[in-house]
């Protein structure tokens, strides 16, 4: 039986008269890369904010590696990290200095922070840009650095929010290689508007619509009952865009 990394039960978030997430039930298994998709306003971002303890649920709960987001948010925050859509690097610091700085923020001593930085530089193939200022890097290198910074705290769960947004095709494919190398080592929840990215990287995909999980499964399993032969068509139908 597969161990659960995230279990959400009846997870709900209301803002005055608007229900952003509506009694969401969701399970993500340890070591899985789970693609969470949906059109703008489907509830993805709010779901991620609740799972990462950035906002409190109105109702329901979620358990992340055995810790409740409502009862033990501090413990949840210790075991996860987020690589945000906006690349969060210090532009005037070098790649290595960014990594050392963030390692120290997470409580590593100076010597250990340097060691962790070197490990990340090796793991992400950043030797050639290690001394370069982050602000001068290409978009692809900046995204790679951002993910390395999120992983330096050794999280058990990593949220990747639009990791390849704005990158050209070659840079996107290079980052895919990096993400694939993480599969099985850390539980990853991926949000993306690039459907081919979700299809290429995800072990399973969940499609949200109007705050609920509309469908879930592998890309092939989602396409098969609809009688379509490409994932974009399946997404349009399952997200509700084809019926409104």
PDB file of C-alpha atoms in Angstrom, residues 3 16 24-25 30 38-39 43 84 89 101 112 115 129 134 138 148 153 158-159 184-185 192 195 206 214 224 241:
ATOM      1  CA  UNK A   3       2.188   5.841   1.770  1.00  0.00           C
ATOM      2  CA  UNK A  16     -17.182  36.457   1.876  1.00  0.00           C
ATOM      3  CA  UNK A  24     -11.932  19.228  -1.876  1.00  0.00           C
ATOM      4  CA  UNK A  25     -10.820  15.650  -1.300  1.00  0.00           C
ATOM      5  CA  UNK A  30       4.963   9.947  -1.234  1.00  0.00           C
ATOM      6  CA  UNK A  38      -7.296  24.063 -13.948  1.00  0.00           C
ATOM      7  CA  UNK A  39      -8.223  27.290 -15.687  1.00  0.00           C
ATOM      8  CA  UNK A  43      -9.065  27.002  -7.094  1.00  0.00           C
ATOM      9  CA  UNK A  84       7.116  30.317  -6.480  1.00  0.00           C
ATOM     10  CA  UNK A  89      16.578  35.175  -6.135  1.00  0.00           C
ATOM     11  CA  UNK A 101      22.281  32.793   2.135  1.00  0.00           C
ATOM     12  CA  UNK A 112      27.314  23.546   6.520  1.00  0.00           C
ATOM     13  CA  UNK A 115      28.563  22.549   1.865  1.00  0.00           C
ATOM     14  CA  UNK A 129      27.387  29.838 -13.437  1.00  0.00           C
ATOM     15  CA  UNK A 134      21.886  35.771 -10.351  1.00  0.00           C
ATOM     16  CA  UNK A 138      18.970  33.584 -18.303  1.00  0.00           C
ATOM     17  CA  UNK A 148      17.633  24.562  -5.854  1.00  0.00           C
ATOM     18  CA  UNK A 153      16.072  22.952   3.250  1.00  0.00           C
ATOM     19  CA  UNK A 158       7.847  20.592  -2.807  1.00  0.00           C
ATOM     20  CA  UNK A 159       5.317  22.823  -4.557  1.00  0.00           C
ATOM     21  CA  UNK A 184      10.808   9.659  -6.321  1.00  0.00           C
ATOM     22  CA  UNK A 185      13.147  11.634  -4.059  1.00  0.00           C
ATOM     23  CA  UNK A 192       1.274  24.690 -14.782  1.00  0.00           C
ATOM     24  CA  UNK A 195      -0.562  21.016 -20.682  1.00  0.00           C
ATOM     25  CA  UNK A 206      -5.871  16.290 -11.034  1.00  0.00           C
ATOM     26  CA  UNK A 214     -13.356  17.318 -11.520  1.00  0.00           C
ATOM     27  CA  UNK A 224      -9.535   7.213 -22.772  1.00  0.00           C
ATOM     28  CA  UNK A 241     -14.484  24.959 -20.639  1.00  0.00           C
TER      29      UNK A 241
END
